[in-house]
Amino acid sequence: MPASTPKPAPPAGAPAARPRLHWLARTVLWLVGLGVAAGAALALGIALALAVAYPNLPDVSDLADYRPKLPLRVYSSEGALLGEFGEERRNLTPIAEIPKVMTDAVLAIEDARFFEHGGVDYKGMVRAALANLGRVKSQGASTITMQVARNVYLSSEKTFTRKIYEILLTFKLEHLLSKNQILEIYMNQIFLGNRSYGFAAASEAYFGKPLKSISVAEAAMLAGLPKAPSAYNPISNPKRARSRQLYIIERMEENGFITTQQAADAKKEELKIRTGPDSTRIHAEYVAEMARQLIFSQYGNEAYTRGLNVYTTINAAEQEAAYTALRRGIMDYERRQQYRGPEKFVPLPSSTQEVEDAVDDALANHPDNGDVLSAVVLDANSKKITAARANGDTLEIVGEGLKPAQSGLSDKAPPNIKIRRGAIIRVVKTPKNTWEITQLPEVEGAFVALDPRTGSIRALVGGFDFDKNKFNHVAQAWRQPGSSFKPFIYSAALEKGFTPATVVNDAPLFFDAGVTGGQPWEPKNYDGKYDGPMSLRTGLAKSKNMISIRVLQAVGPKNAQDWITRFGFEAEKHPAYLTMALGAGSVTPLQMATAYSVFANGGYRVNPWLISKVTDHKGRIISETSVPALGDLPRVIEARNAFVMNSLLQEITRSGTAARAQATLKRPDLYGKTGTTNDSVDAWFAGFQPTIAAVTWIGYDTPRNLGSRETGGGLSLPVWISFMEKALKGVPVMEPTVPAGVVNSGGEWFYEEYARNAGVGSVGLDDRSTASPAVTPQAPPPAEERSRILDLFRN
């Protein structure tokens, strides 16, 4: 072998290799040290966060013995479910009884590595982060344990602090509970739409079958619901639900839960979605809440755990009629208002799939409000709006459908009103099956109907939408009744010798400072016109303010204040001033319905009531309401007073401010009075047919002008008519029975003792500027009170 050649010596001045290697090693060690320090700092920070946050986490020990409590259920008189209340609204299905195909479908789409990770799926988090950067298909990062932590214990707000608590609580759940316990809670706890909590309830709701009997295809459909119960609801959004179902079937196959053949068969299977009565909803949220409060006041927290069944007096068909009528009335009003602009603006990406996801996310916080649907604008110009719905549908608004929002389509529209791509808007379907742009109303309303013979509440709608505003305007809103209060003043006048034929002067009234003790007061009629002498009947039919004031002067405000308490009104809410003649006091719609029931039933005062009986979860009666006969109720006015007043109220619906009632419903047995307060702040109609008394009110929660042309006859009366059209269908016309003590003379009704000109013949005929000299005037209220209600009411 050749001898080895010696290595040449390094050139003079060349650096040595050893120092270079030494420098590299030091750099690596320095970087490693930094990493270790950073890791230590992170660990210390996490430890500190744990030390501070962990003691504040909720106690999860109760979940170790998870047992759902039986809810409180509220029903209509026919047994239709109106609402449920309880800590859990579901029936517990043990994990051993949940079919494997159902858990497999859930794991495939929600958390395929559930049995592998410790509560937080770090791989999933990385995958989700990459998805946000658009590198891979989007996947969820929330594990099933994290969802249990969020759904059971935490709010839905999206903040960094809440996310930290969610992760810490997830670790706590994983430490205390087994995987099967966590999965069991999830399968029973999750909300799946259609009033269903848990997959057992959802299987019954959507397929009408027990969970143990579902197929792969059905399980995949149900497994798609947790992400967005509304968007993927197979009843209301079959297209989106089908798309997600197919994706879940693919995920099941990818994860080895089903074979290729099973996947193919599942994709071909035609599902029979349950769309019968159980899929409909009776809108009685305010009723259910009233019942809940009543039961809670009696049973306390046990009300939500004992499985009580509460049966109300509500008639399901009439309740739906009331809900529909009030919403239609409010939306008709809303069409006449200025467009206030989109609810929000969201950025929309360019790709179709990303747009769908963005629309889902945007509309999740802007859910549909009954038939007032939400949508995201994809494109808009002065002639057409194209928008996307949460169910995947794309709709177009053109022509007449654009009119309510013309100001938002103008080139000069300010940015907050301008309708453009990414704007969240509201749309409604028109009777012509086209789309119209609209907006969620700011105005509120109330409707209540009673049986005047018993006081049972047959329908009650406390506002436009319970989820939007839980304030129950029927029972809680104290509003000025305006002219709808006048009949109670006239009722008092009948006892003072007035008759429907009494002539009262519709002439201006003026109270100088010497009478008022302050500034002069000059009330006016609604239209500013004065028609001179007219009968009491005509004066009420035309809702003449001057007539009512002169009548109250003659009766005496204090006497009238005492009289109205017979109808259930509170004296302190109606100060004894002349403004009481114009409805300056405060009432609730429920009070008004109760008061008008006195006229409807011939003079008896009923107490409104809602709950007919309560049973336990086995159907055993716990309590039941005993309804007294009408004759056993307290009589508060004579039958003849009610009869004559009904004659006057019938004239209003025949020829007066509510003539539209008899003209539309084409029956004479309708009675009532319109009411509109100053500047159209409150719009009322209160009326009845002998078997049902009903009241409508519309106004803003913070009182403000409804519009110069808006009146009780134009706003509230149509709601009342729409309801009565359904409620009185098939109800025979009822002719009144003439009570003792009443006679008819010359076509007019009189108390027997006043039939021969013995009563009050006329009032104020010689008066042109002040009250009748024969009557000592009651001064109007003090200046500060008068300034609030000066020139207060009309029609």
PDB file of C-alpha atoms in Angstrom, residues 24-267:
ATOM      1  CA  LEU A  24     -21.062  27.733  17.306  1.00  0.00           C
ATOM      2  CA  ALA A  25     -21.498  25.601  20.400  1.00  0.00           C
ATOM      3  CA  ARG A  26     -21.852  28.665  22.556  1.00  0.00           C
ATOM      4  CA  THR A  27     -24.509  30.087  20.216  1.00  0.00           C
ATOM      5  CA  VAL A  28     -26.515  26.869  20.301  1.00  0.00           C
ATOM      6  CA  LEU A  29     -26.228  26.670  24.067  1.00  0.00           C
ATOM      7  CA  TRP A  30     -27.306  30.296  24.324  1.00  0.00           C
ATOM      8  CA  LEU A  31     -30.407  29.667  22.199  1.00  0.00           C
ATOM      9  CA  VAL A  32     -31.246  26.543  24.156  1.00  0.00           C
ATOM     10  CA  GLY A  33     -30.897  28.534  27.335  1.00  0.00           C
ATOM     11  CA  LEU A  34     -33.259  31.177  26.031  1.00  0.00           C
ATOM     12  CA  GLY A  35     -35.761  28.488  25.104  1.00  0.00           C
ATOM     13  CA  VAL A  36     -35.522  26.913  28.523  1.00  0.00           C
ATOM     14  CA  ALA A  37     -35.938  30.296  30.166  1.00  0.00           C
ATOM     15  CA  ALA A  38     -38.937  31.089  28.002  1.00  0.00           C
ATOM     16  CA  GLY A  39     -40.420  27.688  28.780  1.00  0.00           C
ATOM     17  CA  ALA A  40     -39.800  28.219  32.459  1.00  0.00           C
ATOM     18  CA  ALA A  41     -41.415  31.664  32.295  1.00  0.00           C
ATOM     19  CA  LEU A  42     -44.392  30.212  30.431  1.00  0.00           C
ATOM     20  CA  ALA A  43     -44.676  27.395  32.949  1.00  0.00           C
ATOM     21  CA  LEU A  44     -44.450  29.907  35.774  1.00  0.00           C
ATOM     22  CA  GLY A  45     -47.121  32.044  34.141  1.00  0.00           C
ATOM     23  CA  ILE A  46     -49.398  29.070  33.658  1.00  0.00           C
ATOM     24  CA  ALA A  47     -48.794  27.989  37.238  1.00  0.00           C
ATOM     25  CA  LEU A  48     -49.627  31.493  38.435  1.00  0.00           C
ATOM     26  CA  ALA A  49     -52.781  31.560  36.308  1.00  0.00           C
ATOM     27  CA  LEU A  50     -53.791  28.180  37.685  1.00  0.00           C
ATOM     28  CA  ALA A  51     -53.119  29.317  41.241  1.00  0.00           C
ATOM     29  CA  VAL A  52     -55.298  32.402  40.758  1.00  0.00           C
ATOM     30  CA  ALA A  53     -58.056  30.992  38.542  1.00  0.00           C
ATOM     31  CA  TYR A  54     -58.392  27.391  39.672  1.00  0.00           C
ATOM     32  CA  PRO A  55     -59.937  28.181  43.092  1.00  0.00           C
ATOM     33  CA  ASN A  56     -62.544  30.305  41.298  1.00  0.00           C
ATOM     34  CA  LEU A  57     -63.678  27.506  39.004  1.00  0.00           C
ATOM     35  CA  PRO A  58     -67.185  26.146  39.644  1.00  0.00           C
ATOM     36  CA  ASP A  59     -67.634  22.924  41.576  1.00  0.00           C
ATOM     37  CA  VAL A  60     -68.117  20.102  39.086  1.00  0.00           C
ATOM     38  CA  SER A  61     -68.596  17.301  41.604  1.00  0.00           C
ATOM     39  CA  ASP A  62     -72.341  17.231  40.967  1.00  0.00           C
ATOM     40  CA  LEU A  63     -71.680  16.079  37.415  1.00  0.00           C
ATOM     41  CA  ALA A  64     -70.191  12.864  38.766  1.00  0.00           C
ATOM     42  CA  ASP A  65     -73.782  11.852  39.521  1.00  0.00           C
ATOM     43  CA  TYR A  66     -75.447  13.592  36.604  1.00  0.00           C
ATOM     44  CA  ARG A  67     -79.203  13.368  36.965  1.00  0.00           C
ATOM     45  CA  PRO A  68     -81.385  15.802  35.060  1.00  0.00           C
ATOM     46  CA  LYS A  69     -84.251  17.292  36.985  1.00  0.00           C
ATOM     47  CA  LEU A  70     -87.773  16.992  35.616  1.00  0.00           C
ATOM     48  CA  PRO A  71     -88.822  20.345  34.134  1.00  0.00           C
ATOM     49  CA  LEU A  72     -91.849  22.527  34.712  1.00  0.00           C
ATOM     50  CA  ARG A  73     -94.099  22.328  31.651  1.00  0.00           C
ATOM     51  CA  VAL A  74     -96.810  24.819  30.733  1.00  0.00           C
ATOM     52  CA  TYR A  75     -99.731  23.822  28.505  1.00  0.00           C
ATOM     53  CA  SER A  76    -102.725  25.440  26.839  1.00  0.00           C
ATOM     54  CA  SER A  77    -106.246  24.442  27.861  1.00  0.00           C
ATOM     55  CA  GLU A  78    -106.196  21.782  25.116  1.00  0.00           C
ATOM     56  CA  GLY A  79    -102.839  20.360  26.222  1.00  0.00           C
ATOM     57  CA  ALA A  80    -100.544  22.005  23.654  1.00  0.00           C
ATOM     58  CA  LEU A  81     -97.079  22.647  25.075  1.00  0.00           C
ATOM     59  CA  LEU A  82     -96.435  26.365  25.563  1.00  0.00           C
ATOM     60  CA  GLY A  83     -93.140  26.330  27.434  1.00  0.00           C
ATOM     61  CA  GLU A  84     -90.666  24.443  29.588  1.00  0.00           C
ATOM     62  CA  PHE A  85     -88.622  25.637  32.546  1.00  0.00           C
ATOM     63  CA  GLY A  86     -85.962  23.806  34.496  1.00  0.00           C
ATOM     64  CA  GLU A  87     -82.286  23.307  35.076  1.00  0.00           C
ATOM     65  CA  GLU A  88     -82.352  20.623  32.398  1.00  0.00           C
ATOM     66  CA  ARG A  89     -85.064  20.097  29.808  1.00  0.00           C
ATOM     67  CA  ARG A  90     -84.301  16.562  28.817  1.00  0.00           C
ATOM     68  CA  ASN A  91     -84.633  12.947  29.830  1.00  0.00           C
ATOM     69  CA  LEU A  92     -81.447  11.218  30.904  1.00  0.00           C
ATOM     70  CA  THR A  93     -80.261   8.479  28.571  1.00  0.00           C
ATOM     71  CA  PRO A  94     -77.326   6.545  30.095  1.00  0.00           C
ATOM     72  CA  ILE A  95     -74.303   6.180  27.848  1.00  0.00           C
ATOM     73  CA  ALA A  96     -74.824   2.415  27.753  1.00  0.00           C
ATOM     74  CA  GLU A  97     -78.257   2.968  26.145  1.00  0.00           C
ATOM     75  CA  ILE A  98     -77.043   5.411  23.502  1.00  0.00           C
ATOM     76  CA  PRO A  99     -76.418   3.433  20.288  1.00  0.00           C
ATOM     77  CA  LYS A 100     -72.830   3.267  19.092  1.00  0.00           C
ATOM     78  CA  VAL A 101     -73.776   4.685  15.704  1.00  0.00           C
ATOM     79  CA  MET A 102     -74.892   7.884  17.452  1.00  0.00           C
ATOM     80  CA  THR A 103     -71.724   8.334  19.493  1.00  0.00           C
ATOM     81  CA  ASP A 104     -69.611   7.475  16.449  1.00  0.00           C
ATOM     82  CA  ALA A 105     -71.344  10.158  14.386  1.00  0.00           C
ATOM     83  CA  VAL A 106     -70.809  12.739  17.119  1.00  0.00           C
ATOM     84  CA  LEU A 107     -67.162  11.812  17.648  1.00  0.00           C
ATOM     85  CA  ALA A 108     -66.507  11.877  13.907  1.00  0.00           C
ATOM     86  CA  ILE A 109     -67.591  15.468  13.526  1.00  0.00           C
ATOM     87  CA  GLU A 110     -67.003  16.952  16.954  1.00  0.00           C
ATOM     88  CA  ASP A 111     -63.972  15.209  18.466  1.00  0.00           C
ATOM     89  CA  ALA A 112     -62.512  12.149  16.722  1.00  0.00           C
ATOM     90  CA  ARG A 113     -59.603  11.971  19.217  1.00  0.00           C
ATOM     91  CA  PHE A 114     -61.858  12.260  22.282  1.00  0.00           C
ATOM     92  CA  PHE A 115     -60.587   9.056  23.897  1.00  0.00           C
ATOM     93  CA  GLU A 116     -56.944   9.941  23.148  1.00  0.00           C
ATOM     94  CA  HIS A 117     -56.431  13.507  24.394  1.00  0.00           C
ATOM     95  CA  GLY A 118     -56.621  14.862  27.913  1.00  0.00           C
ATOM     96  CA  GLY A 119     -59.393  17.369  27.287  1.00  0.00           C
ATOM     97  CA  VAL A 120     -57.529  19.810  25.048  1.00  0.00           C
ATOM     98  CA  ASP A 121     -56.667  18.535  21.581  1.00  0.00           C
ATOM     99  CA  TYR A 122     -53.425  20.321  20.751  1.00  0.00           C
ATOM    100  CA  LYS A 123     -53.262  18.770  17.298  1.00  0.00           C
ATOM    101  CA  GLY A 124     -56.774  20.025  16.656  1.00  0.00           C
ATOM    102  CA  MET A 125     -55.817  23.508  17.818  1.00  0.00           C
ATOM    103  CA  VAL A 126     -52.876  23.593  15.414  1.00  0.00           C
ATOM    104  CA  ARG A 127     -55.108  22.302  12.634  1.00  0.00           C
ATOM    105  CA  ALA A 128     -57.699  25.016  13.366  1.00  0.00           C
ATOM    106  CA  ALA A 129     -54.985  27.682  13.400  1.00  0.00           C
ATOM    107  CA  LEU A 130     -53.749  26.518  10.003  1.00  0.00           C
ATOM    108  CA  ALA A 131     -57.346  26.507   8.746  1.00  0.00           C
ATOM    109  CA  ASN A 132     -57.640  30.145   9.750  1.00  0.00           C
ATOM    110  CA  LEU A 133     -54.634  30.818   7.550  1.00  0.00           C
ATOM    111  CA  GLY A 134     -56.397  29.045   4.683  1.00  0.00           C
ATOM    112  CA  ARG A 135     -53.934  26.155   4.425  1.00  0.00           C
ATOM    113  CA  VAL A 136     -56.207  23.239   5.188  1.00  0.00           C
ATOM    114  CA  LYS A 137     -59.937  22.577   5.438  1.00  0.00           C
ATOM    115  CA  SER A 138     -61.482  24.170   8.533  1.00  0.00           C
ATOM    116  CA  GLN A 139     -61.769  21.899  11.537  1.00  0.00           C
ATOM    117  CA  GLY A 140     -63.108  22.671  15.004  1.00  0.00           C
ATOM    118  CA  ALA A 141     -60.686  23.013  17.911  1.00  0.00           C
ATOM    119  CA  SER A 142     -63.205  22.673  20.762  1.00  0.00           C
ATOM    120  CA  THR A 143     -63.242  19.177  22.211  1.00  0.00           C
ATOM    121  CA  ILE A 144     -66.334  17.538  23.659  1.00  0.00           C
ATOM    122  CA  THR A 145     -65.010  18.140  27.177  1.00  0.00           C
ATOM    123  CA  MET A 146     -64.507  21.817  26.380  1.00  0.00           C
ATOM    124  CA  GLN A 147     -68.068  22.031  25.047  1.00  0.00           C
ATOM    125  CA  VAL A 148     -69.407  20.442  28.239  1.00  0.00           C
ATOM    126  CA  ALA A 149     -67.455  22.988  30.287  1.00  0.00           C
ATOM    127  CA  ARG A 150     -68.798  25.830  28.173  1.00  0.00           C
ATOM    128  CA  ASN A 151     -72.420  24.682  27.944  1.00  0.00           C
ATOM    129  CA  VAL A 152     -72.865  23.696  31.571  1.00  0.00           C
ATOM    130  CA  TYR A 153     -70.895  26.344  33.410  1.00  0.00           C
ATOM    131  CA  LEU A 154     -69.767  29.261  31.251  1.00  0.00           C
ATOM    132  CA  SER A 155     -71.327  32.054  29.257  1.00  0.00           C
ATOM    133  CA  SER A 156     -71.210  32.240  25.464  1.00  0.00           C
ATOM    134  CA  GLU A 157     -69.142  35.438  25.330  1.00  0.00           C
ATOM    135  CA  LYS A 158     -65.978  35.217  23.260  1.00  0.00           C
ATOM    136  CA  THR A 159     -63.221  36.672  25.422  1.00  0.00           C
ATOM    137  CA  PHE A 160     -59.675  35.587  26.183  1.00  0.00           C
ATOM    138  CA  THR A 161     -60.456  35.304  29.908  1.00  0.00           C
ATOM    139  CA  ARG A 162     -63.440  33.049  29.292  1.00  0.00           C
ATOM    140  CA  LYS A 163     -61.330  30.823  27.040  1.00  0.00           C
ATOM    141  CA  ILE A 164     -58.716  30.441  29.800  1.00  0.00           C
ATOM    142  CA  TYR A 165     -61.432  29.438  32.259  1.00  0.00           C
ATOM    143  CA  GLU A 166     -62.836  27.018  29.693  1.00  0.00           C
ATOM    144  CA  ILE A 167     -59.472  25.271  29.337  1.00  0.00           C
ATOM    145  CA  LEU A 168     -58.891  25.132  33.090  1.00  0.00           C
ATOM    146  CA  LEU A 169     -62.389  23.797  33.672  1.00  0.00           C
ATOM    147  CA  THR A 170     -61.785  21.237  30.949  1.00  0.00           C
ATOM    148  CA  PHE A 171     -58.737  19.911  32.823  1.00  0.00           C
ATOM    149  CA  LYS A 172     -60.826  19.758  36.006  1.00  0.00           C
ATOM    150  CA  LEU A 173     -63.581  17.781  34.311  1.00  0.00           C
ATOM    151  CA  GLU A 174     -61.089  15.355  32.780  1.00  0.00           C
ATOM    152  CA  HIS A 175     -59.515  14.848  36.206  1.00  0.00           C
ATOM    153  CA  LEU A 176     -62.760  14.170  38.082  1.00  0.00           C
ATOM    154  CA  LEU A 177     -64.848  12.347  35.486  1.00  0.00           C
ATOM    155  CA  SER A 178     -64.300   9.397  33.211  1.00  0.00           C
ATOM    156  CA  LYS A 179     -64.475   9.788  29.440  1.00  0.00           C
ATOM    157  CA  ASN A 180     -67.795   7.941  29.346  1.00  0.00           C
ATOM    158  CA  GLN A 181     -69.248  10.212  32.022  1.00  0.00           C
ATOM    159  CA  ILE A 182     -68.237  13.297  30.055  1.00  0.00           C
ATOM    160  CA  LEU A 183     -69.637  11.855  26.841  1.00  0.00           C
ATOM    161  CA  GLU A 184     -72.899  10.925  28.595  1.00  0.00           C
ATOM    162  CA  ILE A 185     -73.330  14.473  29.854  1.00  0.00           C
ATOM    163  CA  TYR A 186     -72.667  15.880  26.392  1.00  0.00           C
ATOM    164  CA  MET A 187     -75.113  13.526  24.688  1.00  0.00           C
ATOM    165  CA  ASN A 188     -77.857  14.552  27.132  1.00  0.00           C
ATOM    166  CA  GLN A 189     -76.992  18.219  27.622  1.00  0.00           C
ATOM    167  CA  ILE A 190     -76.451  19.696  24.171  1.00  0.00           C
ATOM    168  CA  PHE A 191     -79.193  21.864  22.622  1.00  0.00           C
ATOM    169  CA  LEU A 192     -80.283  20.529  19.230  1.00  0.00           C
ATOM    170  CA  GLY A 193     -83.075  22.882  18.207  1.00  0.00           C
ATOM    171  CA  ASN A 194     -86.827  22.340  18.037  1.00  0.00           C
ATOM    172  CA  ARG A 195     -86.978  22.588  21.850  1.00  0.00           C
ATOM    173  CA  SER A 196     -84.796  19.437  22.076  1.00  0.00           C
ATOM    174  CA  TYR A 197     -81.965  18.927  24.560  1.00  0.00           C
ATOM    175  CA  GLY A 198     -79.945  15.775  24.073  1.00  0.00           C
ATOM    176  CA  PHE A 199     -79.954  13.314  21.208  1.00  0.00           C
ATOM    177  CA  ALA A 200     -82.748  11.147  22.637  1.00  0.00           C
ATOM    178  CA  ALA A 201     -85.133  14.102  22.617  1.00  0.00           C
ATOM    179  CA  ALA A 202     -83.923  15.185  19.165  1.00  0.00           C
ATOM    180  CA  SER A 203     -84.528  11.724  17.707  1.00  0.00           C
ATOM    181  CA  GLU A 204     -88.150  11.902  18.855  1.00  0.00           C
ATOM    182  CA  ALA A 205     -88.557  15.497  17.677  1.00  0.00           C
ATOM    183  CA  TYR A 206     -87.102  15.090  14.194  1.00  0.00           C
ATOM    184  CA  PHE A 207     -87.780  11.436  13.358  1.00  0.00           C
ATOM    185  CA  GLY A 208     -90.543  10.434  15.777  1.00  0.00           C
ATOM    186  CA  LYS A 209     -88.593   7.386  16.913  1.00  0.00           C
ATOM    187  CA  PRO A 210     -86.512   6.366  19.949  1.00  0.00           C
ATOM    188  CA  LEU A 211     -82.779   6.939  19.748  1.00  0.00           C
ATOM    189  CA  LYS A 212     -82.019   3.207  19.877  1.00  0.00           C
ATOM    190  CA  SER A 213     -83.732   2.735  16.495  1.00  0.00           C
ATOM    191  CA  ILE A 214     -81.888   5.324  14.383  1.00  0.00           C
ATOM    192  CA  SER A 215     -79.844   4.527  11.295  1.00  0.00           C
ATOM    193  CA  VAL A 216     -76.404   5.769  10.236  1.00  0.00           C
ATOM    194  CA  ALA A 217     -78.009   8.401   8.015  1.00  0.00           C
ATOM    195  CA  GLU A 218     -80.268   9.651  10.828  1.00  0.00           C
ATOM    196  CA  ALA A 219     -77.397   9.687  13.323  1.00  0.00           C
ATOM    197  CA  ALA A 220     -75.313  11.767  10.909  1.00  0.00           C
ATOM    198  CA  MET A 221     -78.191  14.220  10.491  1.00  0.00           C
ATOM    199  CA  LEU A 222     -78.538  14.642  14.266  1.00  0.00           C
ATOM    200  CA  ALA A 223     -74.781  14.948  14.742  1.00  0.00           C
ATOM    201  CA  GLY A 224     -74.780  18.000  12.487  1.00  0.00           C
ATOM    202  CA  LEU A 225     -77.055  19.975  14.798  1.00  0.00           C
ATOM    203  CA  PRO A 226     -74.729  21.022  17.674  1.00  0.00           C
ATOM    204  CA  LYS A 227     -72.732  23.447  15.506  1.00  0.00           C
ATOM    205  CA  ALA A 228     -75.827  25.487  14.559  1.00  0.00           C
ATOM    206  CA  PRO A 229     -79.238  24.039  15.531  1.00  0.00           C
ATOM    207  CA  SER A 230     -81.066  26.614  13.409  1.00  0.00           C
ATOM    208  CA  ALA A 231     -78.899  26.549  10.290  1.00  0.00           C
ATOM    209  CA  TYR A 232     -78.814  22.730  10.123  1.00  0.00           C
ATOM    210  CA  ASN A 233     -82.390  22.070  11.255  1.00  0.00           C
ATOM    211  CA  PRO A 234     -83.741  19.378   8.883  1.00  0.00           C
ATOM    212  CA  ILE A 235     -87.285  20.736   9.234  1.00  0.00           C
ATOM    213  CA  SER A 236     -86.678  24.387   8.433  1.00  0.00           C
ATOM    214  CA  ASN A 237     -83.391  24.123   6.526  1.00  0.00           C
ATOM    215  CA  PRO A 238     -83.352  20.729   4.768  1.00  0.00           C
ATOM    216  CA  LYS A 239     -80.786  21.786   2.135  1.00  0.00           C
ATOM    217  CA  ARG A 240     -78.132  22.825   4.642  1.00  0.00           C
ATOM    218  CA  ALA A 241     -78.923  19.882   6.905  1.00  0.00           C
ATOM    219  CA  ARG A 242     -78.469  17.450   4.019  1.00  0.00           C
ATOM    220  CA  SER A 243     -75.138  18.987   3.034  1.00  0.00           C
ATOM    221  CA  ARG A 244     -73.781  18.665   6.574  1.00  0.00           C
ATOM    222  CA  GLN A 245     -75.154  15.136   6.914  1.00  0.00           C
ATOM    223  CA  LEU A 246     -73.211  13.995   3.838  1.00  0.00           C
ATOM    224  CA  TYR A 247     -70.033  15.561   5.185  1.00  0.00           C
ATOM    225  CA  ILE A 248     -70.458  13.768   8.535  1.00  0.00           C
ATOM    226  CA  ILE A 249     -71.012  10.442   6.793  1.00  0.00           C
ATOM    227  CA  GLU A 250     -67.690  10.992   5.007  1.00  0.00           C
ATOM    228  CA  ARG A 251     -66.003  11.804   8.306  1.00  0.00           C
ATOM    229  CA  MET A 252     -67.414   8.614   9.846  1.00  0.00           C
ATOM    230  CA  GLU A 253     -65.940   6.629   6.978  1.00  0.00           C
ATOM    231  CA  GLU A 254     -62.575   8.416   7.203  1.00  0.00           C
ATOM    232  CA  ASN A 255     -62.327   7.614  10.899  1.00  0.00           C
ATOM    233  CA  GLY A 256     -63.194   3.964  10.389  1.00  0.00           C
ATOM    234  CA  PHE A 257     -66.537   4.094  12.192  1.00  0.00           C
ATOM    235  CA  ILE A 258     -68.402   2.758   9.144  1.00  0.00           C
ATOM    236  CA  THR A 259     -67.437   0.901   6.000  1.00  0.00           C
ATOM    237  CA  THR A 260     -67.436   2.291   2.481  1.00  0.00           C
ATOM    238  CA  GLN A 261     -70.604   0.332   1.723  1.00  0.00           C
ATOM    239  CA  GLN A 262     -72.349   1.629   4.846  1.00  0.00           C
ATOM    240  CA  ALA A 263     -71.394   5.158   3.861  1.00  0.00           C
ATOM    241  CA  ALA A 264     -72.789   4.691   0.354  1.00  0.00           C
ATOM    242  CA  ASP A 265     -76.033   3.229   1.719  1.00  0.00           C
ATOM    243  CA  ALA A 266     -76.396   6.040   4.258  1.00  0.00           C
ATOM    244  CA  LYS A 267     -75.995   8.699   1.573  1.00  0.00           C
TER     245      LYS A 267
END
